[in-house]
Amino acid sequence: MDTLMDIIRRRKSIRRYQNRPLTKDMVNSILEAARHAPSARNLQPLEYKVITNRELMLKLSDGIARAMQAEGIPMKAPPAGRPDFFYGAPLLIIVTAPKDNPFAVSDAALAVQNVMLYATSIGLGSCFIGMAKLIERDKDLLKLLHIPDTMNIVAAVICGYPDEDPPPKEKRLKAEFFE
Ligand SMILES: Cc1cc2nc3c(=O)[nH]c(=O)nc-3n(C[C@H](O)[C@H](O)[C@H](O)COP(=O)(O)O)c2cc1C
């Protein structure tokens, strides 16, 4: 049986997915992993937009592309032209939190790490999608996602059956010991 350390070591960002949906049970257990993450002062401020609709994902991806263009952020476009910042994944989870919560980004990172490790443990790939923050630039997209003015996008993650097996990244450790 895999130890937690095996799963931590095996997790890697996956950017190609099989065209295969996740079951409702899988999605629910992924959310269960997120739910159990700690939060500052136990405020549990996070809310999740659970997106399995590919059309909506592509709309959001187009919004990210427009925001990047507006800001002059260089983009690696796939050969077909329309960039998909969610890499064809069957599940996108956008994490939101109240704007006035100073620890929300840390809370969200912990929840997403739970998601990614749990996804790894059940044979799924995953990837943190920081670019999803740019969805905030488009008020219509925020409306579409029912994100009110009081909330920020604090993280996003995709999950799905991997369709690639990239070599793992070298992981450095910079640690100073005071004994
Ligand atoms: C805060 C954060 C934001 C990220 N945003 C993106 C993103 O928008 N798109 C993407 O393809 N990967 C994104 N990544 C994935 C990183 O590129 C990836 O974790 C890194 O290259 C290390 O590779 P590994 O995850 O395989 O260990 C993000 C990762 C983190 C932690």
mmCIF file of C-alpha atoms and ligand atoms in Angstrom:
data_model
loop_
_atom_site.group_PDB
_atom_site.id
_atom_site.type_symbol
_atom_site.label_atom_id
_atom_site.label_comp_id
_atom_site.label_asym_id
_atom_site.label_seq_id
_atom_site.Cartn_x
_atom_site.Cartn_y
_atom_site.Cartn_z
ATOM 1 C CA MET A 1 0.000 0.000 0.000
ATOM 2 C CA ASP A 2 1.147 3.511 -0.790
ATOM 3 C CA THR A 3 2.332 5.597 2.107
ATOM 4 C CA LEU A 4 1.486 9.294 2.205
ATOM 5 C CA MET A 5 5.131 9.986 1.341
ATOM 6 C CA ASP A 6 4.791 7.818 -1.816
ATOM 7 C CA ILE A 7 1.779 9.891 -2.878
ATOM 8 C CA ILE A 8 3.497 13.196 -2.089
ATOM 9 C CA ARG A 9 6.476 12.111 -4.205
ATOM 10 C CA ARG A 10 4.308 10.811 -7.070
ATOM 11 C CA ARG A 11 2.163 13.955 -7.488
ATOM 12 C CA LYS A 12 3.114 16.053 -10.484
ATOM 13 C CA SER A 13 1.338 18.594 -12.629
ATOM 14 C CA ILE A 14 -0.564 16.975 -15.492
ATOM 15 C CA ARG A 15 -1.375 19.069 -18.576
ATOM 16 C CA ARG A 16 -3.007 16.452 -20.866
ATOM 17 C CA TYR A 17 -6.164 14.599 -19.927
ATOM 18 C CA GLN A 18 -8.196 11.723 -21.340
ATOM 19 C CA ASN A 19 -11.639 12.652 -22.626
ATOM 20 C CA ARG A 20 -13.260 10.728 -19.796
ATOM 21 C CA PRO A 21 -15.564 12.192 -17.146
ATOM 22 C CA LEU A 22 -15.125 11.605 -13.431
ATOM 23 C CA THR A 23 -17.926 9.918 -11.523
ATOM 24 C CA LYS A 24 -20.043 11.976 -9.100
ATOM 25 C CA ASP A 25 -18.562 9.906 -6.259
ATOM 26 C CA MET A 26 -15.044 10.838 -7.340
ATOM 27 C CA VAL A 27 -15.903 14.542 -7.514
ATOM 28 C CA ASN A 28 -17.548 14.340 -4.091
ATOM 29 C CA SER A 29 -14.557 12.609 -2.548
ATOM 30 C CA ILE A 30 -12.226 15.213 -4.074
ATOM 31 C CA LEU A 31 -14.340 17.899 -2.369
ATOM 32 C CA GLU A 32 -14.219 15.878 0.843
ATOM 33 C CA ALA A 33 -10.412 16.076 0.698
ATOM 34 C CA ALA A 34 -10.649 19.863 0.289
ATOM 35 C CA ARG A 35 -13.175 20.156 3.126
ATOM 36 C CA HIS A 36 -10.783 18.612 5.638
ATOM 37 C CA ALA A 37 -8.001 21.149 5.102
ATOM 38 C CA PRO A 38 -7.226 23.449 8.010
ATOM 39 C CA SER A 39 -8.077 27.152 7.861
ATOM 40 C CA ALA A 40 -6.792 30.161 9.769
ATOM 41 C CA ARG A 41 -8.810 30.677 12.956
ATOM 42 C CA ASN A 42 -10.993 27.814 11.670
ATOM 43 C CA LEU A 43 -13.053 30.379 9.759
ATOM 44 C CA GLN A 44 -13.594 27.885 6.906
ATOM 45 C CA PRO A 45 -13.973 30.775 4.457
ATOM 46 C CA LEU A 46 -13.575 28.858 1.200
ATOM 47 C CA GLU A 47 -16.280 28.264 -1.377
ATOM 48 C CA TYR A 48 -15.926 25.979 -4.376
ATOM 49 C CA LYS A 49 -17.157 26.348 -7.939
ATOM 50 C CA VAL A 50 -17.204 22.794 -9.217
ATOM 51 C CA ILE A 51 -17.138 22.898 -12.996
ATOM 52 C CA THR A 52 -17.527 19.857 -15.228
ATOM 53 C CA ASN A 53 -19.137 21.716 -18.138
ATOM 54 C CA ARG A 54 -16.513 21.868 -20.910
ATOM 55 C CA GLU A 55 -18.250 24.740 -22.711
ATOM 56 C CA LEU A 56 -18.079 26.836 -19.545
ATOM 57 C CA MET A 57 -14.441 25.892 -19.025
ATOM 58 C CA LEU A 58 -13.586 27.060 -22.530
ATOM 59 C CA LYS A 59 -15.459 30.323 -21.935
ATOM 60 C CA LEU A 60 -13.411 30.876 -18.777
ATOM 61 C CA SER A 61 -10.250 29.967 -20.653
ATOM 62 C CA ASP A 62 -11.079 32.531 -23.350
ATOM 63 C CA GLY A 63 -11.500 35.121 -20.575
ATOM 64 C CA ILE A 64 -8.047 34.292 -19.221
ATOM 65 C CA ALA A 65 -6.605 34.631 -22.740
ATOM 66 C CA ARG A 66 -8.256 38.058 -23.163
ATOM 67 C CA ALA A 67 -6.920 39.241 -19.790
ATOM 68 C CA MET A 68 -3.414 38.039 -20.679
ATOM 69 C CA GLN A 69 -3.565 39.847 -23.988
ATOM 70 C CA ALA A 70 -4.789 43.040 -22.287
ATOM 71 C CA GLU A 71 -1.892 42.869 -19.826
ATOM 72 C CA GLY A 72 0.733 41.880 -22.401
ATOM 73 C CA ILE A 73 1.443 38.562 -20.658
ATOM 74 C CA PRO A 74 3.079 36.219 -23.218
ATOM 75 C CA MET A 75 1.034 33.112 -23.995
ATOM 76 C CA LYS A 76 2.052 29.633 -25.153
ATOM 77 C CA ALA A 77 -0.802 28.918 -27.597
ATOM 78 C CA PRO A 78 -1.367 25.304 -28.672
ATOM 79 C CA PRO A 79 -1.089 24.653 -32.437
ATOM 80 C CA ALA A 80 -4.889 24.616 -32.896
ATOM 81 C CA GLY A 81 -5.051 28.241 -31.752
ATOM 82 C CA ARG A 82 -7.656 28.379 -28.983
ATOM 83 C CA PRO A 83 -5.729 28.148 -25.725
ATOM 84 C CA ASP A 84 -7.180 25.879 -23.058
ATOM 85 C CA PHE A 85 -5.756 26.858 -19.705
ATOM 86 C CA PHE A 86 -7.482 23.830 -18.203
ATOM 87 C CA TYR A 87 -5.850 21.348 -20.598
ATOM 88 C CA GLY A 88 -9.022 19.431 -21.445
ATOM 89 C CA ALA A 89 -9.504 18.278 -17.838
ATOM 90 C CA PRO A 90 -12.997 17.004 -16.978
ATOM 91 C CA LEU A 91 -13.025 18.818 -13.618
ATOM 92 C CA LEU A 92 -12.109 22.391 -12.692
ATOM 93 C CA ILE A 93 -12.506 23.613 -9.137
ATOM 94 C CA ILE A 94 -12.315 27.344 -8.558
ATOM 95 C CA VAL A 95 -11.808 28.352 -4.941
ATOM 96 C CA THR A 96 -13.225 31.656 -3.730
ATOM 97 C CA ALA A 97 -13.063 33.461 -0.393
ATOM 98 C CA PRO A 98 -14.194 36.763 1.129
ATOM 99 C CA LYS A 99 -11.971 39.668 0.051
ATOM 100 C CA ASP A 100 -11.504 40.733 3.673
ATOM 101 C CA ASN A 101 -9.926 37.431 4.776
ATOM 102 C CA PRO A 102 -6.131 37.965 4.883
ATOM 103 C CA PHE A 103 -5.371 34.238 5.176
ATOM 104 C CA ALA A 104 -7.620 32.997 2.373
ATOM 105 C CA VAL A 105 -4.795 32.351 -0.101
ATOM 106 C CA SER A 106 -3.025 30.131 2.429
ATOM 107 C CA ASP A 107 -6.265 28.346 3.286
ATOM 108 C CA ALA A 108 -6.955 27.738 -0.400
ATOM 109 C CA ALA A 109 -3.434 26.462 -1.077
ATOM 110 C CA LEU A 110 -3.850 23.894 1.693
ATOM 111 C CA ALA A 111 -7.239 22.791 0.352
ATOM 112 C CA VAL A 112 -5.848 22.475 -3.187
ATOM 113 C CA GLN A 113 -2.857 20.483 -1.966
ATOM 114 C CA ASN A 114 -5.305 18.079 -0.290
ATOM 115 C CA VAL A 115 -7.156 17.814 -3.605
ATOM 116 C CA MET A 116 -3.985 17.150 -5.592
ATOM 117 C CA LEU A 117 -2.670 14.532 -3.168
ATOM 118 C CA TYR A 118 -6.030 12.772 -2.943
ATOM 119 C CA ALA A 119 -6.351 12.867 -6.751
ATOM 120 C CA THR A 120 -2.901 11.270 -7.025
ATOM 121 C CA SER A 121 -3.900 8.580 -4.534
ATOM 122 C CA ILE A 122 -6.841 7.496 -6.733
ATOM 123 C CA GLY A 123 -4.859 7.514 -9.970
ATOM 124 C CA LEU A 124 -5.915 10.941 -11.219
ATOM 125 C CA GLY A 125 -3.739 13.755 -12.497
ATOM 126 C CA SER A 126 -4.097 17.334 -11.316
ATOM 127 C CA CYS A 127 -2.637 20.795 -11.747
ATOM 128 C CA PHE A 128 -2.897 24.043 -9.798
ATOM 129 C CA ILE A 129 -4.157 26.747 -12.178
ATOM 130 C CA GLY A 130 -2.968 30.098 -10.861
ATOM 131 C CA MET A 131 -3.935 31.766 -14.157
ATOM 132 C CA ALA A 132 -7.597 31.283 -13.191
ATOM 133 C CA LYS A 133 -7.178 34.399 -11.028
ATOM 134 C CA LEU A 134 -7.454 36.371 -14.297
ATOM 135 C CA ILE A 135 -11.106 35.338 -14.617
ATOM 136 C CA GLU A 136 -11.708 38.155 -12.111
ATOM 137 C CA ARG A 137 -11.005 40.717 -14.846
ATOM 138 C CA ASP A 138 -14.269 39.836 -16.594
ATOM 139 C CA LYS A 139 -17.389 40.864 -14.656
ATOM 140 C CA ASP A 140 -19.638 38.778 -16.926
ATOM 141 C CA LEU A 141 -17.663 35.631 -16.153
ATOM 142 C CA LEU A 142 -17.871 36.379 -12.416
ATOM 143 C CA LYS A 143 -21.621 36.722 -12.800
ATOM 144 C CA LEU A 144 -21.769 33.446 -14.706
ATOM 145 C CA LEU A 145 -19.982 31.743 -11.804
ATOM 146 C CA HIS A 146 -22.164 33.443 -9.162
ATOM 147 C CA ILE A 147 -19.109 35.107 -7.614
ATOM 148 C CA PRO A 148 -20.259 38.283 -5.832
ATOM 149 C CA ASP A 149 -18.260 41.484 -5.470
ATOM 150 C CA THR A 150 -17.312 40.527 -1.912
ATOM 151 C CA MET A 151 -15.392 37.390 -2.992
ATOM 152 C CA ASN A 152 -12.017 36.787 -4.638
ATOM 153 C CA ILE A 153 -10.766 33.849 -6.662
ATOM 154 C CA VAL A 154 -8.005 32.517 -4.429
ATOM 155 C CA ALA A 155 -7.006 29.299 -6.206
ATOM 156 C CA ALA A 156 -8.045 26.808 -8.863
ATOM 157 C CA VAL A 157 -7.219 23.201 -9.619
ATOM 158 C CA ILE A 158 -8.006 20.720 -12.392
ATOM 159 C CA CYS A 159 -8.297 16.938 -12.069
ATOM 160 C CA GLY A 160 -8.805 14.079 -14.491
ATOM 161 C CA TYR A 161 -7.442 10.867 -15.927
ATOM 162 C CA PRO A 162 -3.922 11.667 -17.135
ATOM 163 C CA ASP A 163 -3.066 11.363 -20.807
ATOM 164 C CA GLU A 164 0.634 12.012 -20.293
ATOM 165 C CA ASP A 165 3.371 10.909 -17.952
ATOM 166 C CA PRO A 166 5.856 13.776 -17.832
ATOM 167 C CA PRO A 167 9.165 13.249 -16.070
ATOM 168 C CA PRO A 168 9.005 14.490 -12.478
ATOM 169 C CA LYS A 169 10.569 17.869 -11.783
ATOM 170 C CA GLU A 170 13.770 17.993 -9.820
ATOM 171 C CA LYS A 171 12.901 19.188 -6.324
ATOM 172 C CA ARG A 172 15.488 21.268 -4.498
ATOM 173 C CA LEU A 173 15.684 21.671 -0.752
ATOM 174 C CA LYS A 174 17.088 24.797 0.816
ATOM 175 C CA ALA A 175 17.103 24.247 4.543
ATOM 176 C CA GLU A 176 19.247 25.668 7.266
ATOM 177 C CA PHE A 177 19.413 23.783 10.532
ATOM 178 C CA PHE A 178 19.774 25.509 13.885
ATOM 179 C CA GLU A 179 20.487 22.781 16.414
HETATM 180 C C1 LIG B 1 0.488 28.796 -7.118
HETATM 181 C C2 LIG B 1 0.655 27.963 -8.370
HETATM 182 C C3 LIG B 1 0.129 28.400 -9.562
HETATM 183 C C4 LIG B 1 0.232 27.617 -10.722
HETATM 184 N N1 LIG B 1 -0.380 28.019 -11.874
HETATM 185 C C5 LIG B 1 -0.298 27.241 -12.960
HETATM 186 C C6 LIG B 1 -1.011 27.583 -14.148
HETATM 187 O O1 LIG B 1 -1.740 28.581 -14.215
HETATM 188 N N2 LIG B 1 -0.900 26.767 -15.233
HETATM 189 C C7 LIG B 1 -0.127 25.630 -15.189
HETATM 190 O O2 LIG B 1 -0.056 24.928 -16.196
HETATM 191 N N3 LIG B 1 0.546 25.263 -14.075
HETATM 192 C C8 LIG B 1 0.470 26.031 -12.964
HETATM 193 N N4 LIG B 1 1.094 25.640 -11.809
HETATM 194 C C9 LIG B 1 1.852 24.376 -11.771
HETATM 195 C C10 LIG B 1 3.369 24.609 -11.652
HETATM 196 O O3 LIG B 1 3.852 25.054 -12.894
HETATM 197 C C11 LIG B 1 4.029 23.286 -11.213
HETATM 198 O O4 LIG B 1 3.567 22.952 -9.930
HETATM 199 C C12 LIG B 1 5.540 23.380 -11.206
HETATM 200 O O5 LIG B 1 6.051 23.492 -12.504
HETATM 201 C C13 LIG B 1 6.191 22.157 -10.537
HETATM 202 O O6 LIG B 1 5.828 20.989 -11.221
HETATM 203 P P1 LIG B 1 5.081 19.793 -10.482
HETATM 204 O O7 LIG B 1 3.738 20.295 -10.034
HETATM 205 O O8 LIG B 1 4.978 18.719 -11.505
HETATM 206 O O9 LIG B 1 5.901 19.396 -9.280
HETATM 207 C C14 LIG B 1 0.974 26.402 -10.655
HETATM 208 C C15 LIG B 1 1.500 25.975 -9.441
HETATM 209 C C16 LIG B 1 1.340 26.719 -8.315
HETATM 210 C C17 LIG B 1 1.896 26.206 -6.997
#
